[in-house]
PDB file of N, CA and C in Angstrom:
ATOM      1  N   UNK A   1    -156.797  28.668  40.435  1.00  0.00           N
ATOM      2  CA  UNK A   1    -156.556  29.834  39.619  1.00  0.00           C
ATOM      3  C   UNK A   1    -155.650  30.780  40.391  1.00  0.00           C
ATOM      4  N   UNK A   2    -154.665  31.310  39.735  1.00  0.00           N
ATOM      5  CA  UNK A   2    -153.734  32.202  40.408  1.00  0.00           C
ATOM      6  C   UNK A   2    -154.171  33.644  40.252  1.00  0.00           C
ATOM      7  N   UNK A   3    -153.845  34.436  41.269  1.00  0.00           N
ATOM      8  CA  UNK A   3    -154.157  35.855  41.231  1.00  0.00           C
ATOM      9  C   UNK A   3    -153.143  36.560  40.349  1.00  0.00           C
ATOM     10  N   UNK A   4    -153.554  37.595  39.618  1.00  0.00           N
ATOM     11  CA  UNK A   4    -152.580  38.332  38.831  1.00  0.00           C
ATOM     12  C   UNK A   4    -151.595  39.033  39.763  1.00  0.00           C
ATOM     13  N   UNK A   5    -150.358  39.117  39.337  1.00  0.00           N
ATOM     14  CA  UNK A   5    -149.339  39.800  40.124  1.00  0.00           C
ATOM     15  C   UNK A   5    -149.540  41.298  40.002  1.00  0.00           C
ATOM     16  N   UNK A   6    -149.173  42.017  41.055  1.00  0.00           N
ATOM     17  CA  UNK A   6    -149.287  43.471  41.048  1.00  0.00           C
ATOM     18  C   UNK A   6    -148.539  44.025  39.845  1.00  0.00           C
ATOM     19  N   UNK A   7    -149.178  44.925  39.137  1.00  0.00           N
ATOM     20  CA  UNK A   7    -148.548  45.551  37.993  1.00  0.00           C
ATOM     21  C   UNK A   7    -148.772  44.819  36.686  1.00  0.00           C
ATOM     22  N   UNK A   8    -149.229  43.565  36.740  1.00  0.00           N
ATOM     23  CA  UNK A   8    -149.493  42.822  35.503  1.00  0.00           C
ATOM     24  C   UNK A   8    -150.864  43.214  34.973  1.00  0.00           C
ATOM     25  N   UNK A   9    -150.966  43.392  33.667  1.00  0.00           N
ATOM     26  CA  UNK A   9    -152.276  43.742  33.114  1.00  0.00           C
ATOM     27  C   UNK A   9    -153.244  42.559  33.212  1.00  0.00           C
ATOM     28  N   UNK A  10    -154.505  42.858  33.470  1.00  0.00           N
ATOM     29  CA  UNK A  10    -155.531  41.822  33.456  1.00  0.00           C
ATOM     30  C   UNK A  10    -156.217  41.880  32.100  1.00  0.00           C
ATOM     31  N   UNK A  11    -156.700  40.744  31.609  1.00  0.00           N
ATOM     32  CA  UNK A  11    -157.344  40.745  30.292  1.00  0.00           C
ATOM     33  C   UNK A  11    -158.533  41.696  30.264  1.00  0.00           C
ATOM     34  N   UNK A  12    -158.672  42.414  29.173  1.00  0.00           N
ATOM     35  CA  UNK A  12    -159.816  43.306  29.014  1.00  0.00           C
ATOM     36  C   UNK A  12    -160.307  43.210  27.577  1.00  0.00           C
ATOM     37  N   UNK A  13    -161.429  43.835  27.332  1.00  0.00           N
ATOM     38  CA  UNK A  13    -162.005  43.805  25.995  1.00  0.00           C
ATOM     39  C   UNK A  13    -163.202  42.884  25.942  1.00  0.00           C
ATOM     40  N   UNK A  14    -163.774  42.750  24.753  1.00  0.00           N
ATOM     41  CA  UNK A  14    -165.012  41.980  24.643  1.00  0.00           C
ATOM     42  C   UNK A  14    -164.860  40.490  24.927  1.00  0.00           C
ATOM     43  N   UNK A  15    -163.771  39.853  24.498  1.00  0.00           N
ATOM     44  CA  UNK A  15    -163.654  38.399  24.676  1.00  0.00           C
ATOM     45  C   UNK A  15    -163.613  37.989  26.149  1.00  0.00           C
ATOM     46  N   UNK A  16    -162.730  38.549  26.985  1.00  0.00           N
ATOM     47  CA  UNK A  16    -162.741  38.156  28.396  1.00  0.00           C
ATOM     48  C   UNK A  16    -164.076  38.466  29.078  1.00  0.00           C
ATOM     49  N   UNK A  17    -164.696  39.579  28.697  1.00  0.00           N
ATOM     50  CA  UNK A  17    -165.993  39.944  29.278  1.00  0.00           C
ATOM     51  C   UNK A  17    -167.048  38.905  28.915  1.00  0.00           C
ATOM     52  N   UNK A  18    -167.091  38.514  27.650  1.00  0.00           N
ATOM     53  CA  UNK A  18    -168.084  37.529  27.219  1.00  0.00           C
ATOM     54  C   UNK A  18    -167.796  36.154  27.805  1.00  0.00           C
ATOM     55  N   UNK A  19    -166.517  35.771  27.891  1.00  0.00           N
ATOM     56  CA  UNK A  19    -166.178  34.493  28.528  1.00  0.00           C
ATOM     57  C   UNK A  19    -166.692  34.475  29.957  1.00  0.00           C
ATOM     58  N   UNK A  20    -166.439  35.539  30.701  1.00  0.00           N
ATOM     59  CA  UNK A  20    -166.886  35.599  32.090  1.00  0.00           C
ATOM     60  C   UNK A  20    -168.409  35.564  32.187  1.00  0.00           C
ATOM     61  N   UNK A  21    -169.083  36.305  31.324  1.00  0.00           N
ATOM     62  CA  UNK A  21    -170.550  36.341  31.350  1.00  0.00           C
ATOM     63  C   UNK A  21    -171.139  34.959  31.068  1.00  0.00           C
ATOM     64  N   UNK A  22    -170.547  34.229  30.129  1.00  0.00           N
ATOM     65  CA  UNK A  22    -171.041  32.891  29.802  1.00  0.00           C
ATOM     66  C   UNK A  22    -170.782  31.927  30.957  1.00  0.00           C
ATOM     67  N   UNK A  23    -169.588  31.933  31.495  1.00  0.00           N
ATOM     68  CA  UNK A  23    -169.245  31.023  32.596  1.00  0.00           C
ATOM     69  C   UNK A  23    -170.113  31.304  33.818  1.00  0.00           C
ATOM     70  N   UNK A  24    -170.304  32.579  34.143  1.00  0.00           N
ATOM     71  CA  UNK A  24    -171.070  32.957  35.341  1.00  0.00           C
ATOM     72  C   UNK A  24    -172.569  33.089  35.069  1.00  0.00           C
ATOM     73  N   UNK A  25    -172.970  32.937  33.797  1.00  0.00           N
ATOM     74  CA  UNK A  25    -174.363  33.077  33.367  1.00  0.00           C
ATOM     75  C   UNK A  25    -174.960  34.396  33.884  1.00  0.00           C
ATOM     76  N   UNK A  26    -174.321  35.470  33.432  1.00  0.00           N
ATOM     77  CA  UNK A  26    -174.766  36.826  33.734  1.00  0.00           C
ATOM     78  C   UNK A  26    -175.086  37.520  32.424  1.00  0.00           C
ATOM     79  N   UNK A  27    -176.136  38.329  32.424  1.00  0.00           N
ATOM     80  CA  UNK A  27    -176.509  39.101  31.240  1.00  0.00           C
ATOM     81  C   UNK A  27    -175.456  40.166  30.975  1.00  0.00           C
ATOM     82  N   UNK A  28    -175.441  40.635  29.740  1.00  0.00           N
ATOM     83  CA  UNK A  28    -174.558  41.737  29.370  1.00  0.00           C
ATOM     84  C   UNK A  28    -175.366  42.848  28.728  1.00  0.00           C
ATOM     85  N   UNK A  29    -174.878  44.061  28.866  1.00  0.00           N
ATOM     86  CA  UNK A  29    -175.395  45.174  28.091  1.00  0.00           C
ATOM     87  C   UNK A  29    -174.372  45.458  27.004  1.00  0.00           C
ATOM     88  N   UNK A  30    -174.845  45.966  25.892  1.00  0.00           N
ATOM     89  CA  UNK A  30    -173.955  46.318  24.790  1.00  0.00           C
ATOM     90  C   UNK A  30    -174.735  47.203  23.822  1.00  0.00           C
ATOM     91  N   UNK A  31    -174.023  47.717  22.829  1.00  0.00           N
ATOM     92  CA  UNK A  31    -174.703  48.382  21.726  1.00  0.00           C
ATOM     93  C   UNK A  31    -174.577  47.470  20.511  1.00  0.00           C
ATOM     94  N   UNK A  32    -175.619  47.427  19.725  1.00  0.00           N
ATOM     95  CA  UNK A  32    -175.624  46.631  18.500  1.00  0.00           C
ATOM     96  C   UNK A  32    -176.518  47.353  17.509  1.00  0.00           C
ATOM     97  N   UNK A  33    -176.003  47.606  16.324  1.00  0.00           N
ATOM     98  CA  UNK A  33    -176.733  48.384  15.309  1.00  0.00           C
ATOM     99  C   UNK A  33    -177.242  49.703  15.890  1.00  0.00           C
ATOM    100  N   UNK A  34    -176.385  50.374  16.624  1.00  0.00           N
ATOM    101  CA  UNK A  34    -176.655  51.685  17.241  1.00  0.00           C
ATOM    102  C   UNK A  34    -177.765  51.668  18.281  1.00  0.00           C
ATOM    103  N   UNK A  35    -178.176  50.484  18.743  1.00  0.00           N
ATOM    104  CA  UNK A  35    -179.196  50.401  19.779  1.00  0.00           C
ATOM    105  C   UNK A  35    -178.644  49.708  21.017  1.00  0.00           C
ATOM    106  N   UNK A  36    -179.258  49.985  22.159  1.00  0.00           N
ATOM    107  CA  UNK A  36    -178.856  49.345  23.417  1.00  0.00           C
ATOM    108  C   UNK A  36    -179.544  47.989  23.526  1.00  0.00           C
ATOM    109  N   UNK A  37    -178.764  46.960  23.876  1.00  0.00           N
ATOM    110  CA  UNK A  37    -179.326  45.623  24.051  1.00  0.00           C
ATOM    111  C   UNK A  37    -178.903  45.051  25.397  1.00  0.00           C
ATOM    112  N   UNK A  38    -179.771  44.228  25.952  1.00  0.00           N
ATOM    113  CA  UNK A  38    -179.478  43.424  27.134  1.00  0.00           C
ATOM    114  C   UNK A  38    -179.586  41.979  26.664  1.00  0.00           C
ATOM    115  N   UNK A  39    -178.481  41.236  26.771  1.00  0.00           N
ATOM    116  CA  UNK A  39    -178.415  39.890  26.207  1.00  0.00           C
ATOM    117  C   UNK A  39    -178.055  38.856  27.261  1.00  0.00           C
ATOM    118  N   UNK A  40    -178.567  37.633  27.057  1.00  0.00           N
ATOM    119  CA  UNK A  40    -178.155  36.460  27.826  1.00  0.00           C
ATOM    120  C   UNK A  40    -177.252  35.647  26.899  1.00  0.00           C
ATOM    121  N   UNK A  41    -175.929  35.807  27.033  1.00  0.00           N
ATOM    122  CA  UNK A  41    -175.006  35.144  26.108  1.00  0.00           C
ATOM    123  C   UNK A  41    -174.919  33.646  26.368  1.00  0.00           C
ATOM    124  N   UNK A  42    -175.081  32.843  25.321  1.00  0.00           N
ATOM    125  CA  UNK A  42    -175.079  31.386  25.471  1.00  0.00           C
ATOM    126  C   UNK A  42    -173.857  30.700  24.876  1.00  0.00           C
ATOM    127  N   UNK A  43    -173.360  31.186  23.733  1.00  0.00           N
ATOM    128  CA  UNK A  43    -172.253  30.487  23.081  1.00  0.00           C
ATOM    129  C   UNK A  43    -171.465  31.439  22.181  1.00  0.00           C
ATOM    130  N   UNK A  44    -170.147  31.310  22.234  1.00  0.00           N
ATOM    131  CA  UNK A  44    -169.248  31.996  21.308  1.00  0.00           C
ATOM    132  C   UNK A  44    -168.724  30.962  20.331  1.00  0.00           C
ATOM    133  N   UNK A  45    -168.737  31.294  19.047  1.00  0.00           N
ATOM    134  CA  UNK A  45    -168.267  30.351  18.034  1.00  0.00           C
ATOM    135  C   UNK A  45    -167.686  31.128  16.851  1.00  0.00           C
ATOM    136  N   UNK A  46    -167.002  30.421  15.988  1.00  0.00           N
ATOM    137  CA  UNK A  46    -166.423  31.069  14.814  1.00  0.00           C
ATOM    138  C   UNK A  46    -167.137  30.602  13.545  1.00  0.00           C
ATOM    139  N   UNK A  47    -167.140  31.494  12.567  1.00  0.00           N
ATOM    140  CA  UNK A  47    -167.686  31.181  11.244  1.00  0.00           C
ATOM    141  C   UNK A  47    -166.888  31.998  10.236  1.00  0.00           C
ATOM    142  N   UNK A  48    -166.257  31.341   9.289  1.00  0.00           N
ATOM    143  CA  UNK A  48    -165.461  32.011   8.255  1.00  0.00           C
ATOM    144  C   UNK A  48    -164.403  32.939   8.865  1.00  0.00           C
ATOM    145  N   UNK A  49    -163.806  32.497   9.980  1.00  0.00           N
ATOM    146  CA  UNK A  49    -162.740  33.261  10.606  1.00  0.00           C
ATOM    147  C   UNK A  49    -163.203  34.425  11.476  1.00  0.00           C
ATOM    148  N   UNK A  50    -164.500  34.615  11.603  1.00  0.00           N
ATOM    149  CA  UNK A  50    -165.055  35.685  12.439  1.00  0.00           C
ATOM    150  C   UNK A  50    -165.669  35.066  13.697  1.00  0.00           C
ATOM    151  N   UNK A  51    -165.743  35.851  14.775  1.00  0.00           N
ATOM    152  CA  UNK A  51    -166.312  35.365  16.034  1.00  0.00           C
ATOM    153  C   UNK A  51    -167.744  35.876  16.164  1.00  0.00           C
ATOM    154  N   UNK A  52    -168.634  34.960  16.550  1.00  0.00           N
ATOM    155  CA  UNK A  52    -170.047  35.268  16.728  1.00  0.00           C
ATOM    156  C   UNK A  52    -170.510  34.849  18.112  1.00  0.00           C
ATOM    157  N   UNK A  53    -171.578  35.489  18.564  1.00  0.00           N
ATOM    158  CA  UNK A  53    -172.215  35.180  19.833  1.00  0.00           C
ATOM    159  C   UNK A  53    -173.670  34.858  19.560  1.00  0.00           C
ATOM    160  N   UNK A  54    -174.149  33.729  20.059  1.00  0.00           N
ATOM    161  CA  UNK A  54    -175.587  33.454  20.059  1.00  0.00           C
ATOM    162  C   UNK A  54    -176.086  33.781  21.456  1.00  0.00           C
ATOM    163  N   UNK A  55    -177.117  34.606  21.514  1.00  0.00           N
ATOM    164  CA  UNK A  55    -177.637  35.081  22.792  1.00  0.00           C
ATOM    165  C   UNK A  55    -179.133  35.327  22.688  1.00  0.00           C
ATOM    166  N   UNK A  56    -179.797  35.252  23.821  1.00  0.00           N
ATOM    167  CA  UNK A  56    -181.206  35.603  23.899  1.00  0.00           C
ATOM    168  C   UNK A  56    -181.284  37.100  24.192  1.00  0.00           C
ATOM    169  N   UNK A  57    -182.050  37.826  23.390  1.00  0.00           N
ATOM    170  CA  UNK A  57    -182.242  39.252  23.636  1.00  0.00           C
ATOM    171  C   UNK A  57    -183.282  39.409  24.735  1.00  0.00           C
ATOM    172  N   UNK A  58    -182.852  39.996  25.848  1.00  0.00           N
ATOM    173  CA  UNK A  58    -183.749  40.240  26.974  1.00  0.00           C
ATOM    174  C   UNK A  58    -184.438  41.603  26.844  1.00  0.00           C
ATOM    175  N   UNK A  59    -183.702  42.570  26.278  1.00  0.00           N
ATOM    176  CA  UNK A  59    -184.257  43.905  26.029  1.00  0.00           C
ATOM    177  C   UNK A  59    -183.550  44.517  24.830  1.00  0.00           C
ATOM    178  N   UNK A  60    -184.278  45.305  24.087  1.00  0.00           N
ATOM    179  CA  UNK A  60    -183.703  46.108  23.000  1.00  0.00           C
ATOM    180  C   UNK A  60    -184.229  47.523  23.202  1.00  0.00           C
ATOM    181  N   UNK A  61    -183.320  48.469  23.372  1.00  0.00           N
ATOM    182  CA  UNK A  61    -183.674  49.862  23.660  1.00  0.00           C
ATOM    183  C   UNK A  61    -184.645  49.956  24.837  1.00  0.00           C
ATOM    184  N   UNK A  62    -184.385  49.162  25.877  1.00  0.00           N
ATOM    185  CA  UNK A  62    -185.162  49.225  27.114  1.00  0.00           C
ATOM    186  C   UNK A  62    -186.476  48.477  27.114  1.00  0.00           C
ATOM    187  N   UNK A  63    -186.803  47.802  26.016  1.00  0.00           N
ATOM    188  CA  UNK A  63    -188.086  47.096  25.931  1.00  0.00           C
ATOM    189  C   UNK A  63    -187.863  45.609  25.704  1.00  0.00           C
ATOM    190  N   UNK A  64    -188.629  44.757  26.401  1.00  0.00           N
ATOM    191  CA  UNK A  64    -188.504  43.320  26.157  1.00  0.00           C
ATOM    192  C   UNK A  64    -189.079  42.948  24.795  1.00  0.00           C
ATOM    193  N   UNK A  65    -188.539  41.898  24.171  1.00  0.00           N
ATOM    194  CA  UNK A  65    -189.083  41.465  22.876  1.00  0.00           C
ATOM    195  C   UNK A  65    -190.456  40.829  23.049  1.00  0.00           C
ATOM    196  N   UNK A  66    -191.204  40.749  21.959  1.00  0.00           N
ATOM    197  CA  UNK A  66    -192.531  40.127  22.002  1.00  0.00           C
ATOM    198  C   UNK A  66    -192.449  38.645  22.313  1.00  0.00           C
ATOM    199  N   UNK A  67    -191.383  37.995  21.813  1.00  0.00           N
ATOM    200  CA  UNK A  67    -191.203  36.568  22.073  1.00  0.00           C
ATOM    201  C   UNK A  67    -189.721  36.284  22.253  1.00  0.00           C
ATOM    202  N   UNK A  68    -189.419  35.208  22.959  1.00  0.00           N
ATOM    203  CA  UNK A  68    -188.034  34.826  23.188  1.00  0.00           C
ATOM    204  C   UNK A  68    -187.433  34.302  21.892  1.00  0.00           C
ATOM    205  N   UNK A  69    -186.262  34.833  21.545  1.00  0.00           N
ATOM    206  CA  UNK A  69    -185.558  34.388  20.347  1.00  0.00           C
ATOM    207  C   UNK A  69    -184.072  34.323  20.636  1.00  0.00           C
ATOM    208  N   UNK A  70    -183.415  33.361  20.013  1.00  0.00           N
ATOM    209  CA  UNK A  70    -181.964  33.267  20.069  1.00  0.00           C
ATOM    210  C   UNK A  70    -181.441  34.006  18.835  1.00  0.00           C
ATOM    211  N   UNK A  71    -180.635  35.028  19.070  1.00  0.00           N
ATOM    212  CA  UNK A  71    -180.089  35.801  17.961  1.00  0.00           C
ATOM    213  C   UNK A  71    -178.594  35.554  17.811  1.00  0.00           C
ATOM    214  N   UNK A  72    -178.083  35.806  16.625  1.00  0.00           N
ATOM    215  CA  UNK A  72    -176.652  35.684  16.344  1.00  0.00           C
ATOM    216  C   UNK A  72    -176.092  37.085  16.169  1.00  0.00           C
ATOM    217  N   UNK A  73    -175.046  37.389  16.922  1.00  0.00           N
ATOM    218  CA  UNK A  73    -174.433  38.708  16.922  1.00  0.00           C
ATOM    219  C   UNK A  73    -172.962  38.573  16.545  1.00  0.00           C
ATOM    220  N   UNK A  74    -172.528  39.322  15.556  1.00  0.00           N
ATOM    221  CA  UNK A  74    -171.121  39.329  15.177  1.00  0.00           C
ATOM    222  C   UNK A  74    -170.358  40.117  16.242  1.00  0.00           C
ATOM    223  N   UNK A  75    -169.295  39.531  16.765  1.00  0.00           N
ATOM    224  CA  UNK A  75    -168.560  40.155  17.858  1.00  0.00           C
ATOM    225  C   UNK A  75    -168.083  41.555  17.489  1.00  0.00           C
ATOM    226  N   UNK A  76    -167.644  41.747  16.250  1.00  0.00           N
ATOM    227  CA  UNK A  76    -167.177  43.065  15.816  1.00  0.00           C
ATOM    228  C   UNK A  76    -168.271  44.128  15.918  1.00  0.00           C
ATOM    229  N   UNK A  77    -169.531  43.728  15.883  1.00  0.00           N
ATOM    230  CA  UNK A  77    -170.637  44.673  15.945  1.00  0.00           C
ATOM    231  C   UNK A  77    -171.139  44.966  17.340  1.00  0.00           C
ATOM    232  N   UNK A  78    -170.670  44.197  18.331  1.00  0.00           N
ATOM    233  CA  UNK A  78    -171.095  44.415  19.719  1.00  0.00           C
ATOM    234  C   UNK A  78    -170.201  45.466  20.360  1.00  0.00           C
ATOM    235  N   UNK A  79    -170.786  46.594  20.715  1.00  0.00           N
ATOM    236  CA  UNK A  79    -170.008  47.661  21.319  1.00  0.00           C
ATOM    237  C   UNK A  79    -170.078  47.643  22.827  1.00  0.00           C
ATOM    238  N   UNK A  80    -168.923  47.728  23.462  1.00  0.00           N
ATOM    239  CA  UNK A  80    -168.782  47.875  24.916  1.00  0.00           C
ATOM    240  C   UNK A  80    -169.609  46.874  25.724  1.00  0.00           C
ATOM    241  N   UNK A  81    -169.438  45.567  25.484  1.00  0.00           N
ATOM    242  CA  UNK A  81    -170.181  44.608  26.307  1.00  0.00           C
ATOM    243  C   UNK A  81    -169.762  44.717  27.773  1.00  0.00           C
ATOM    244  N   UNK A  82    -170.761  44.766  28.643  1.00  0.00           N
ATOM    245  CA  UNK A  82    -170.534  44.936  30.075  1.00  0.00           C
ATOM    246  C   UNK A  82    -171.415  43.949  30.830  1.00  0.00           C
ATOM    247  N   UNK A  83    -170.826  43.260  31.805  1.00  0.00           N
ATOM    248  CA  UNK A  83    -171.579  42.291  32.607  1.00  0.00           C
ATOM    249  C   UNK A  83    -172.519  43.027  33.554  1.00  0.00           C
ATOM    250  N   UNK A  84    -173.748  42.522  33.656  1.00  0.00           N
ATOM    251  CA  UNK A  84    -174.726  43.047  34.606  1.00  0.00           C
ATOM    252  C   UNK A  84    -174.741  42.071  35.786  1.00  0.00           C
ATOM    253  N   UNK A  85    -174.057  42.443  36.849  1.00  0.00           N
ATOM    254  CA  UNK A  85    -173.853  41.547  37.999  1.00  0.00           C
ATOM    255  C   UNK A  85    -175.155  41.027  38.598  1.00  0.00           C
ATOM    256  N   UNK A  86    -176.180  41.864  38.651  1.00  0.00           N
ATOM    257  CA  UNK A  86    -177.421  41.456  39.318  1.00  0.00           C
ATOM    258  C   UNK A  86    -178.455  40.906  38.338  1.00  0.00           C
ATOM    259  N   UNK A  87    -177.985  40.413  37.195  1.00  0.00           N
ATOM    260  CA  UNK A  87    -178.923  39.862  36.197  1.00  0.00           C
ATOM    261  C   UNK A  87    -178.471  38.481  35.733  1.00  0.00           C
ATOM    262  N   UNK A  88    -178.610  37.456  36.604  1.00  0.00           N
ATOM    263  CA  UNK A  88    -178.278  36.095  36.163  1.00  0.00           C
ATOM    264  C   UNK A  88    -179.342  35.592  35.191  1.00  0.00           C
ATOM    265  N   UNK A  89    -178.997  34.551  34.448  1.00  0.00           N
ATOM    266  CA  UNK A  89    -179.966  33.921  33.553  1.00  0.00           C
ATOM    267  C   UNK A  89    -179.760  32.415  33.593  1.00  0.00           C
ATOM    268  N   UNK A  90    -180.761  31.695  33.138  1.00  0.00           N
ATOM    269  CA  UNK A  90    -180.679  30.248  32.987  1.00  0.00           C
ATOM    270  C   UNK A  90    -180.622  29.940  31.501  1.00  0.00           C
ATOM    271  N   UNK A  91    -179.949  28.856  31.104  1.00  0.00           N
ATOM    272  CA  UNK A  91    -179.903  28.519  29.685  1.00  0.00           C
ATOM    273  C   UNK A  91    -181.307  28.381  29.094  1.00  0.00           C
ATOM    274  N   UNK A  92    -181.496  28.986  27.944  1.00  0.00           N
ATOM    275  CA  UNK A  92    -182.782  28.964  27.260  1.00  0.00           C
ATOM    276  C   UNK A  92    -183.043  27.590  26.652  1.00  0.00           C
ATOM    277  N   UNK A  93    -184.298  27.229  26.592  1.00  0.00           N
ATOM    278  CA  UNK A  93    -184.673  25.981  25.915  1.00  0.00           C
ATOM    279  C   UNK A  93    -184.458  26.104  24.412  1.00  0.00           C
ATOM    280  N   UNK A  94    -184.297  27.328  23.900  1.00  0.00           N
ATOM    281  CA  UNK A  94    -184.031  27.538  22.475  1.00  0.00           C
ATOM    282  C   UNK A  94    -182.587  27.193  22.118  1.00  0.00           C
ATOM    283  N   UNK A  95    -181.721  27.140  23.108  1.00  0.00           N
ATOM    284  CA  UNK A  95    -180.308  26.861  22.869  1.00  0.00           C
ATOM    285  C   UNK A  95    -180.086  25.361  22.746  1.00  0.00           C
ATOM    286  N   UNK A  96    -179.533  24.950  21.605  1.00  0.00           N
ATOM    287  CA  UNK A  96    -179.217  23.549  21.366  1.00  0.00           C
ATOM    288  C   UNK A  96    -177.736  23.440  21.004  1.00  0.00           C
ATOM    289  N   UNK A  97    -176.891  23.029  21.974  1.00  0.00           N
ATOM    290  CA  UNK A  97    -175.453  22.965  21.704  1.00  0.00           C
ATOM    291  C   UNK A  97    -175.084  21.942  20.637  1.00  0.00           C
ATOM    292  N   UNK A  98    -176.010  21.060  20.279  1.00  0.00           N
ATOM    293  CA  UNK A  98    -175.731  20.035  19.271  1.00  0.00           C
ATOM    294  C   UNK A  98    -175.993  20.517  17.839  1.00  0.00           C
ATOM    295  N   UNK A  99    -176.385  21.784  17.673  1.00  0.00           N
ATOM    296  CA  UNK A  99    -176.626  22.295  16.323  1.00  0.00           C
ATOM    297  C   UNK A  99    -175.364  22.164  15.478  1.00  0.00           C
ATOM    298  N   UNK A 100    -175.558  21.831  14.231  1.00  0.00           N
ATOM    299  CA  UNK A 100    -174.434  21.611  13.316  1.00  0.00           C
ATOM    300  C   UNK A 100    -173.547  22.850  13.189  1.00  0.00           C
ATOM    301  N   UNK A 101    -174.135  24.037  13.275  1.00  0.00           N
ATOM    302  CA  UNK A 101    -173.335  25.255  13.090  1.00  0.00           C
ATOM    303  C   UNK A 101    -172.283  25.452  14.177  1.00  0.00           C
ATOM    304  N   UNK A 102    -172.421  24.746  15.310  1.00  0.00           N
ATOM    305  CA  UNK A 102    -171.456  24.850  16.404  1.00  0.00           C
ATOM    306  C   UNK A 102    -170.376  23.766  16.360  1.00  0.00           C
ATOM    307  N   UNK A 103    -170.552  22.749  15.516  1.00  0.00           N
ATOM    308  CA  UNK A 103    -169.643  21.602  15.498  1.00  0.00           C
ATOM    309  C   UNK A 103    -168.216  22.010  15.137  1.00  0.00           C
ATOM    310  N   UNK A 104    -167.308  21.798  16.061  1.00  0.00           N
ATOM    311  CA  UNK A 104    -165.892  22.056  15.832  1.00  0.00           C
ATOM    312  C   UNK A 104    -165.490  23.521  15.840  1.00  0.00           C
ATOM    313  N   UNK A 105    -166.422  24.442  16.114  1.00  0.00           N
ATOM    314  CA  UNK A 105    -166.091  25.860  16.083  1.00  0.00           C
ATOM    315  C   UNK A 105    -166.471  26.586  17.379  1.00  0.00           C
ATOM    316  N   UNK A 106    -166.915  25.854  18.383  1.00  0.00           N
ATOM    317  CA  UNK A 106    -167.309  26.457  19.643  1.00  0.00           C
ATOM    318  C   UNK A 106    -166.084  26.896  20.439  1.00  0.00           C
ATOM    319  N   UNK A 107    -166.126  28.143  20.907  1.00  0.00           N
ATOM    320  CA  UNK A 107    -165.057  28.662  21.757  1.00  0.00           C
ATOM    321  C   UNK A 107    -165.421  28.483  23.228  1.00  0.00           C
ATOM    322  N   UNK A 108    -166.674  28.783  23.580  1.00  0.00           N
ATOM    323  CA  UNK A 108    -167.150  28.628  24.953  1.00  0.00           C
ATOM    324  C   UNK A 108    -168.669  28.670  24.931  1.00  0.00           C
ATOM    325  N   UNK A 109    -169.292  27.858  25.778  1.00  0.00           N
ATOM    326  CA  UNK A 109    -170.754  27.814  25.828  1.00  0.00           C
ATOM    327  C   UNK A 109    -171.215  27.604  27.261  1.00  0.00           C
ATOM    328  N   UNK A 110    -172.460  28.015  27.535  1.00  0.00           N
ATOM    329  CA  UNK A 110    -173.045  27.785  28.855  1.00  0.00           C
ATOM    330  C   UNK A 110    -173.190  26.274  29.051  1.00  0.00           C
ATOM    331  N   UNK A 111    -173.161  25.874  30.302  1.00  0.00           N
ATOM    332  CA  UNK A 111    -173.371  24.468  30.619  1.00  0.00           C
ATOM    333  C   UNK A 111    -174.804  24.283  31.060  1.00  0.00           C
ATOM    334  N   UNK A 112    -175.411  23.253  30.529  1.00  0.00           N
ATOM    335  CA  UNK A 112    -176.794  22.931  30.937  1.00  0.00           C
ATOM    336  C   UNK A 112    -176.731  22.058  32.177  1.00  0.00           C
ATOM    337  N   UNK A 113    -177.729  22.217  33.028  1.00  0.00           N
ATOM    338  CA  UNK A 113    -177.766  21.430  34.266  1.00  0.00           C
ATOM    339  C   UNK A 113    -178.041  19.975  33.985  1.00  0.00           C
TER     340      UNK A 113
END
């Protein structure tokens, strides 16, 4: 991988942030439906021309969920996704990359060991 040249812009915005979080398996913080969420992003995919993220919600408004669930988040609705460097995650057993909804539309997904 080459280093960016001085003065060249580096990619920014939600897509590069989510790509990095998925590759490095780091949680992200974001806002969704006006609430703060901490997510373990597993896969980015498209549906009807829109980009979606399937992720495990680790916290919503500072509280852990009652049970582990894989949620689908529309990228347009995720505000200010930010990588949490000290919050790695492992792929959830709820994540199944072979699901039909991902066939031919996956942009990037976590790798299972």
